[in-house]
Coordinates of C-alpha atoms in Angstrom, one line a residue:
M1186 CA 248.8 254.1 87.6
F1187 CA 249.5 250.6 88.6
A1188 CA 252.6 250.0 90.6
Q1189 CA 255.8 250.1 88.5
L1190 CA 258.9 248.3 89.4
A1191 CA 261.9 247.1 87.3
P1192 CA 260.8 247.0 83.6
S1193 CA 261.0 243.7 81.7
P1194 CA 261.6 243.3 78.0
S1195 CA 258.6 243.2 75.8
P1196 CA 257.4 239.7 75.2
S1197 CA 256.9 238.1 71.8
P1198 CA 253.9 236.0 71.1
A1199 CA 256.2 232.9 71.3
N1200 CA 257.2 233.5 74.9
L1201 CA 253.9 235.2 76.0
S1202 CA 253.2 232.3 78.4
H1203 CA 256.1 233.3 80.6
F1204 CA 254.8 236.8 81.1
V1205 CA 251.1 235.9 81.6
Q1206 CA 251.8 233.2 84.1
G1207 CA 254.9 234.8 85.6
R1208 CA 255.1 237.8 87.9
S1209 CA 256.9 240.5 85.9
F1210 CA 255.4 242.6 83.2
R1211 CA 256.7 245.5 81.2
K1212 CA 255.5 248.8 82.7
C1213 CA 253.2 246.8 84.9
T1214 CA 255.6 244.9 87.0
Y1215 CA 254.3 243.4 90.3
A1216 CA 255.8 241.2 93.0
V1217 CA 253.8 238.3 94.3
S1218 CA 253.4 238.0 98.0
A1219 CA 254.4 234.9 99.8
S1220 CA 251.2 234.4 101.6
L1221 CA 247.6 234.8 100.6
P1222 CA 244.6 235.5 102.9
T1223 CA 242.2 232.6 102.5
A1224 CA 238.4 232.6 102.8
N1225 CA 237.0 233.1 106.2
S1226 CA 238.2 230.1 108.4
S1227 CA 235.1 230.2 110.5
R1228 CA 232.5 227.8 109.2
P1229 CA 229.0 229.3 108.8
P1230 CA 226.0 227.7 110.5
P1231 CA 224.4 224.9 108.7
I1232 CA 222.0 226.0 105.9
Q1233 CA 219.3 223.8 104.4
I1234 CA 219.5 224.4 100.7
V1235 CA 218.6 222.4 97.6
G1236 CA 220.6 222.3 94.4
G1237 CA 219.6 222.8 90.8
K1238 CA 220.2 220.9 87.6
D1239 CA 223.2 218.6 87.2
S1240 CA 225.4 219.5 84.1
N1241 CA 228.7 218.7 82.6
L1242 CA 230.7 220.8 80.1
D1243 CA 234.2 220.4 78.9
V1244 CA 235.5 224.0 78.8
T1245 CA 239.2 223.1 78.3
R1246 CA 240.8 225.5 76.0
K1247 CA 242.7 224.0 73.1
D1248 CA 246.1 225.2 71.9
D1249 CA 246.2 226.9 68.5
S1250 CA 248.7 228.0 66.0
S1251 CA 248.3 231.8 66.4
G1252 CA 251.4 232.2 68.7
F1253 CA 249.3 232.8 71.8
K1254 CA 250.0 229.9 74.2
L1255 CA 249.4 230.2 77.9
E1256 CA 250.7 227.8 80.4
A1257 CA 247.2 227.8 81.9
N1258 CA 245.9 225.9 78.8
E1259 CA 247.7 222.8 80.0
D1260 CA 247.2 223.1 83.7
E1261 CA 244.6 224.6 85.9
I1262 CA 245.1 228.3 86.5
D1263 CA 246.7 229.0 89.9
W1264 CA 243.8 231.0 91.5
M1265 CA 245.7 231.6 94.7
N1266 CA 248.4 233.4 92.8
L1267 CA 245.9 235.3 90.8
E1268 CA 244.0 236.5 93.9
S1269 CA 247.4 237.5 95.4
D1270 CA 248.3 239.4 92.3
I1271 CA 244.9 241.2 92.3
R1272 CA 245.6 242.4 95.9
L1273 CA 248.9 243.8 94.8
W1274 CA 247.5 245.4 91.6
T1275 CA 244.9 247.3 93.8
R1276 CA 247.4 248.8 96.3
A1277 CA 248.4 251.8 94.1
L1278 CA 244.8 252.5 93.1
R1279 CA 242.1 254.7 94.6
P1280 CA 240.2 252.6 97.0
V1281 CA 236.8 251.4 95.9
Q1282 CA 234.3 252.5 98.5
W1283 CA 230.5 253.2 98.2
Y1284 CA 228.2 253.7 101.1
P1285 CA 225.3 256.0 100.1
G1286 CA 223.0 257.3 102.8
H1287 CA 220.0 255.0 102.2
I1288 CA 222.2 251.9 103.0
M1289 CA 223.1 253.3 106.4
K1290 CA 219.4 253.9 107.1
T1291 CA 218.4 250.6 105.8
E1292 CA 220.9 248.6 107.8
K1293 CA 219.3 249.9 111.0
E1294 CA 215.8 249.0 109.8
L1295 CA 216.9 245.7 108.5
R1296 CA 218.1 244.5 111.9
E1297 CA 214.6 245.3 113.3
Q1298 CA 212.9 243.5 110.4
L1299 CA 215.0 240.4 110.9
K1300 CA 213.3 239.8 114.2
L1301 CA 210.0 239.3 112.3
M1302 CA 211.4 236.9 109.7
D1303 CA 211.0 233.2 109.8
V1304 CA 213.5 232.5 107.1
V1305 CA 216.2 234.7 105.4
I1306 CA 217.2 234.4 101.7
E1307 CA 220.7 235.5 101.0
V1308 CA 221.3 236.3 97.3
R1309 CA 224.9 236.4 95.9
D1310 CA 226.3 237.0 92.5
A1311 CA 227.3 233.6 91.0
R1312 CA 230.3 235.1 89.3
I1313 CA 231.8 236.3 92.6
P1314 CA 230.2 234.3 95.5
L1315 CA 232.8 235.1 98.1
S1316 CA 233.0 238.8 97.4
T1317 CA 229.2 239.3 97.6
T1318 CA 228.5 238.2 101.1
H1319 CA 228.3 240.8 103.8
P1320 CA 231.0 240.4 106.6
K1321 CA 228.3 240.9 109.2
M1322 CA 225.8 238.4 107.7
D1323 CA 226.4 235.6 110.2
A1324 CA 226.2 238.0 113.1
W1325 CA 222.9 239.4 111.8
L1326 CA 221.2 236.2 111.2
G1327 CA 222.4 234.1 114.1
N1328 CA 220.6 230.8 114.2
R1329 CA 217.8 232.0 112.0
K1330 CA 216.9 229.7 109.1
R1331 CA 218.3 230.9 105.8
I1332 CA 218.6 230.0 102.1
L1333 CA 221.7 230.6 100.0
V1334 CA 221.0 231.6 96.4
L1335 CA 223.6 232.1 93.7
N1336 CA 221.8 234.3 91.1
R1337 CA 223.0 234.8 87.5
E1338 CA 223.7 231.1 86.9
D1339 CA 223.6 231.9 83.2
M1340 CA 226.8 234.0 83.5
I1341 CA 229.0 231.3 84.6
S1342 CA 230.1 228.1 83.1
N1343 CA 228.7 224.7 84.0
D1344 CA 232.0 223.7 85.4
D1345 CA 232.1 226.8 87.6
R1346 CA 228.6 225.9 88.8
N1347 CA 229.5 222.4 89.6
D1348 CA 232.6 223.5 91.5
W1349 CA 230.6 225.9 93.6
A1350 CA 228.0 223.3 94.3
R1351 CA 230.6 220.8 95.4
Y1352 CA 232.3 223.4 97.6
F1353 CA 229.1 224.1 99.5
A1354 CA 228.2 220.4 99.6
R1355 CA 231.5 219.8 101.4
Q1356 CA 230.2 222.1 104.1
G1357 CA 226.8 220.3 104.2
I1358 CA 225.2 222.9 102.0
K1359 CA 223.4 222.6 98.7
V1360 CA 222.7 225.8 96.7
I1361 CA 219.8 227.1 94.7
F1362 CA 221.2 228.5 91.4
T1363 CA 218.9 231.0 89.8
N1364 CA 218.4 233.2 86.8
G1365 CA 216.4 236.1 87.9
K1366 CA 215.9 237.4 84.3
L1367 CA 214.4 234.2 83.1
G1368 CA 212.9 232.9 86.3
M1369 CA 214.9 229.7 86.5
G1370 CA 215.0 228.4 90.1
A1371 CA 212.4 230.9 91.3
M1372 CA 209.6 228.4 92.0
K1373 CA 212.0 226.1 93.8
L1374 CA 213.1 228.9 95.9
G1375 CA 209.4 229.7 96.9
R1376 CA 208.7 226.1 97.8
L1377 CA 211.9 225.9 99.9
A1378 CA 211.2 229.0 101.8
K1379 CA 207.7 227.7 102.8
S1380 CA 209.1 224.3 103.8
L1381 CA 211.8 225.7 105.9
A1382 CA 209.4 227.8 107.9
G1383 CA 206.6 225.2 107.9
D1384 CA 206.9 224.5 111.6
V1385 CA 206.0 228.2 112.4
N1386 CA 202.3 227.6 112.2
G1387 CA 202.7 224.2 114.0
K1388 CA 204.0 226.1 117.0
R1389 CA 201.3 228.7 116.7
R1390 CA 198.6 226.0 116.8
E1391 CA 200.1 224.6 119.9
K1392 CA 199.7 227.9 121.5
G1393 CA 196.1 228.2 120.3
L1394 CA 197.0 231.0 117.8
L1395 CA 195.6 231.3 114.2
P1396 CA 198.1 230.4 111.4
R1397 CA 199.7 233.2 109.5
S1398 CA 201.9 233.6 106.3
V1399 CA 205.5 232.7 106.4
R1400 CA 207.8 235.8 106.5
A1401 CA 210.9 235.6 104.3
G1402 CA 213.4 238.4 103.8
I1403 CA 215.6 238.6 100.8
I1404 CA 218.9 240.3 101.4
G1405 CA 222.2 240.7 99.7
Y1406 CA 224.6 243.1 98.0
P1407 CA 223.4 245.8 95.5
N1408 CA 222.5 244.6 92.0
V1409 CA 222.7 240.9 92.6
G1410 CA 219.1 240.3 91.5
K1411 CA 217.0 240.4 94.7
S1412 CA 214.1 242.4 93.2
S1413 CA 214.2 240.5 90.0
L1414 CA 213.8 237.2 91.8
I1415 CA 210.7 238.6 93.8
N1416 CA 209.1 239.7 90.5
R1417 CA 209.7 236.3 89.1
L1418 CA 208.1 234.6 92.2
L1419 CA 205.1 236.9 91.8
K1420 CA 205.0 236.5 88.1
R1421 CA 204.5 240.3 87.8
K1422 CA 206.6 243.4 88.3
I1423 CA 206.0 244.6 91.9
C1424 CA 209.4 245.7 92.9
A1425 CA 211.6 248.2 90.9
A1426 CA 214.4 246.3 89.2
A1427 CA 217.2 247.6 86.9
P1428 CA 220.6 246.3 85.9
R1429 CA 222.4 248.8 88.1
P1430 CA 223.1 249.2 91.9
G1431 CA 221.0 251.4 94.2
V1432 CA 217.6 251.1 92.5
T1433 CA 215.8 249.6 95.5
R1434 CA 216.1 252.3 98.3
E1435 CA 213.4 251.3 100.7
M1436 CA 212.2 248.0 102.2
K1437 CA 208.9 246.6 100.9
W1438 CA 206.7 243.7 102.0
V1439 CA 204.9 241.9 99.2
K1440 CA 202.6 238.9 99.4
L1441 CA 203.0 235.6 97.5
G1442 CA 199.8 233.9 97.7
K1443 CA 198.2 233.2 101.1
D1444 CA 201.3 231.4 102.5
L1445 CA 204.3 233.6 102.0
D1446 CA 205.3 237.3 102.6
L1447 CA 208.5 238.5 101.0
L1448 CA 210.6 241.5 102.1
D1449 CA 212.5 243.2 99.4
S1450 CA 215.5 245.3 100.8
P1451 CA 218.0 247.6 99.3
G1452 CA 221.5 246.2 98.7
M1453 CA 223.7 246.1 101.8
L1454 CA 227.3 246.9 101.8
P1455 CA 229.9 247.4 104.6
M1456 CA 230.6 251.0 105.5
R1457 CA 234.2 250.3 104.5
I1458 CA 235.4 247.5 102.2
D1459 CA 238.7 246.4 103.6
D1460 CA 239.3 243.7 101.0
Q1461 CA 240.0 245.7 97.8
A1462 CA 240.5 242.6 95.7
A1463 CA 236.9 241.9 96.4
A1464 CA 235.9 245.5 95.8
I1465 CA 237.5 245.5 92.4
K1466 CA 235.5 242.4 91.5
L1467 CA 232.3 244.1 92.7
A1468 CA 233.1 246.9 90.3
I1469 CA 233.9 244.6 87.4
C1470 CA 230.6 242.8 87.9
D1471 CA 228.6 246.1 88.4
D1472 CA 227.6 245.2 91.9
I1473 CA 228.7 248.6 93.3
G1474 CA 227.9 252.1 92.3
E1475 CA 229.9 253.6 89.4
K1476 CA 231.0 256.7 91.4
A1477 CA 232.9 254.3 93.6
Y1478 CA 235.7 253.5 91.1
D1479 CA 237.8 254.6 88.2
F1480 CA 236.7 252.8 85.0
T1481 CA 240.3 252.7 83.6
D1482 CA 241.7 251.2 86.7
V1483 CA 239.0 248.5 86.9
A1484 CA 239.1 247.7 83.2
G1485 CA 242.8 247.3 83.3
I1486 CA 242.8 244.8 86.1
L1487 CA 240.0 243.0 84.3
V1488 CA 242.1 242.6 81.2
Q1489 CA 244.9 241.2 83.3
M1490 CA 242.6 238.8 85.0
L1491 CA 241.1 237.6 81.6
A1492 CA 244.5 237.1 80.2
R1493 CA 245.2 234.6 83.1
I1494 CA 241.9 232.7 82.7
P1495 CA 242.5 229.7 80.3
E1496 CA 239.1 229.9 78.6
V1497 CA 239.7 233.6 77.6
G1498 CA 243.4 234.5 77.5
A1499 CA 245.3 237.1 75.4
K1500 CA 244.1 235.6 72.2
A1501 CA 240.4 236.3 73.0
L1502 CA 241.3 239.9 73.8
Y1503 CA 243.1 240.2 70.5
N1504 CA 240.3 238.6 68.5
R1505 CA 237.8 241.1 69.9
Y1506 CA 239.8 244.3 69.8
K1507 CA 242.7 243.5 67.4
I1508 CA 245.2 244.8 70.0
Q1509 CA 248.2 242.8 71.4
L1510 CA 248.4 242.5 75.1
E1511 CA 251.9 243.7 75.7
G1512 CA 253.5 242.3 78.8
S1513 CA 250.0 241.8 80.3
C1514 CA 249.8 245.5 81.1
G1515 CA 246.0 246.0 81.3
K1516 CA 246.1 249.8 81.6
K1517 CA 248.2 250.1 78.5
F1518 CA 245.8 247.9 76.7
V1519 CA 242.9 250.2 77.7
K1520 CA 244.9 253.2 76.6
T1521 CA 245.6 251.7 73.2
L1522 CA 242.0 250.7 72.7
G1523 CA 241.1 254.4 73.5
L1524 CA 243.5 255.6 70.8
N1525 CA 242.3 253.1 68.2
L1526 CA 238.5 253.3 68.7
F1527 CA 237.6 256.4 70.8
G1528 CA 239.9 259.2 69.8
G1529 CA 242.1 258.8 72.8
D1530 CA 239.2 258.5 75.3
S1531 CA 240.5 255.8 77.8
H1532 CA 237.2 256.1 79.8
Q1533 CA 235.1 255.0 76.8
A1534 CA 237.5 252.2 76.0
A1535 CA 237.3 251.0 79.7
F1536 CA 233.5 251.2 79.6
R1537 CA 233.5 249.1 76.4
I1538 CA 235.7 246.4 78.0
L1539 CA 233.6 246.3 81.2
T1540 CA 230.3 246.2 79.2
D1541 CA 231.7 243.4 76.9
F1542 CA 232.5 241.3 80.0
R1543 CA 229.2 241.9 81.7
K1544 CA 227.4 240.9 78.5
G1545 CA 229.3 237.7 78.1
K1546 CA 231.4 238.7 75.0
F1547 CA 234.3 236.7 76.4
G1548 CA 232.1 233.8 77.4
Y1549 CA 230.7 233.1 80.8
Y1550 CA 233.1 232.5 83.7
S1551 CA 233.3 232.9 87.5
L1552 CA 236.0 235.3 88.6
E1553 CA 236.5 233.3 91.8
R1554 CA 237.1 229.7 92.7
P1555 CA 236.1 227.8 95.8
P1556 CA 238.8 227.8 98.5
L1557 CA 240.6 224.5 98.9

């Protein structure tokens, strides 16, 4: 159950905006904390990265006459307040934790393999770039050259994409945006990896050594698309890849032509995820094992998040499921959907909502925004 405080009266469609943007919801009432933990204040080491295509898209949601009218339609959503609310919503839930044995074994091996790498390619989920970077990443890599990849660019809007490109550009970073399924950005990634490590053989020649292939390791959280990117680079299926976490369980070196060796590695997660707002987003985006979370809890929070995103909102939820979002109580919405479509099975209802989001049935949007 989500935290329950003082109940509020049920909203009508005419005043739904107050309840969606406000902080009190019937049967799902939450208080908003006064402060919000921001992104890591420590600035990462400079990363040499190239960007992708430039694009512009007006995704402003228009008002309609249906009675659903969110304040966020007129103004940019307050992402800081939303992030704060997510942290509060997760407090009463079972913690999302997943650390299978193969990850512990691989983490030790990875630290040894890093010593052999000329360049490291860190892959993140473009929908949640902040939540899909390992807290130990900077410590592991040190001053080693690395490339930042935001995969699944097809699952966010062009505006989201441009916002993240600008965010990293302000830090002197440009990003490679990729689509591992279709191969967009893969060739650019291969060229960049070779160019960053191009001085390796120059130094070897100075020492009288023969040239060798550039060694690049691809690392990141589970199910962010590491193996799919390698398969696209190789133009054939060499590494096992599937749309679920935990498919890759062992490290594997593969050769890309004569000039580049790539290391495919299992997804790496911290032993304990302290930031449960990030953990919930990992569950929503299917970047963590299903045994780690309760589907009904995660789907309920997703409903509450979607209601606050201007391009989605309560109307999009109603249009798809023909259910009113009463008081922005996501768990009640999931339960009602279970009664209407699945004979009272809330788990199946939650699975449907999560699957619909992952397949883009509500459109394609990032669940995070760059820190100010």
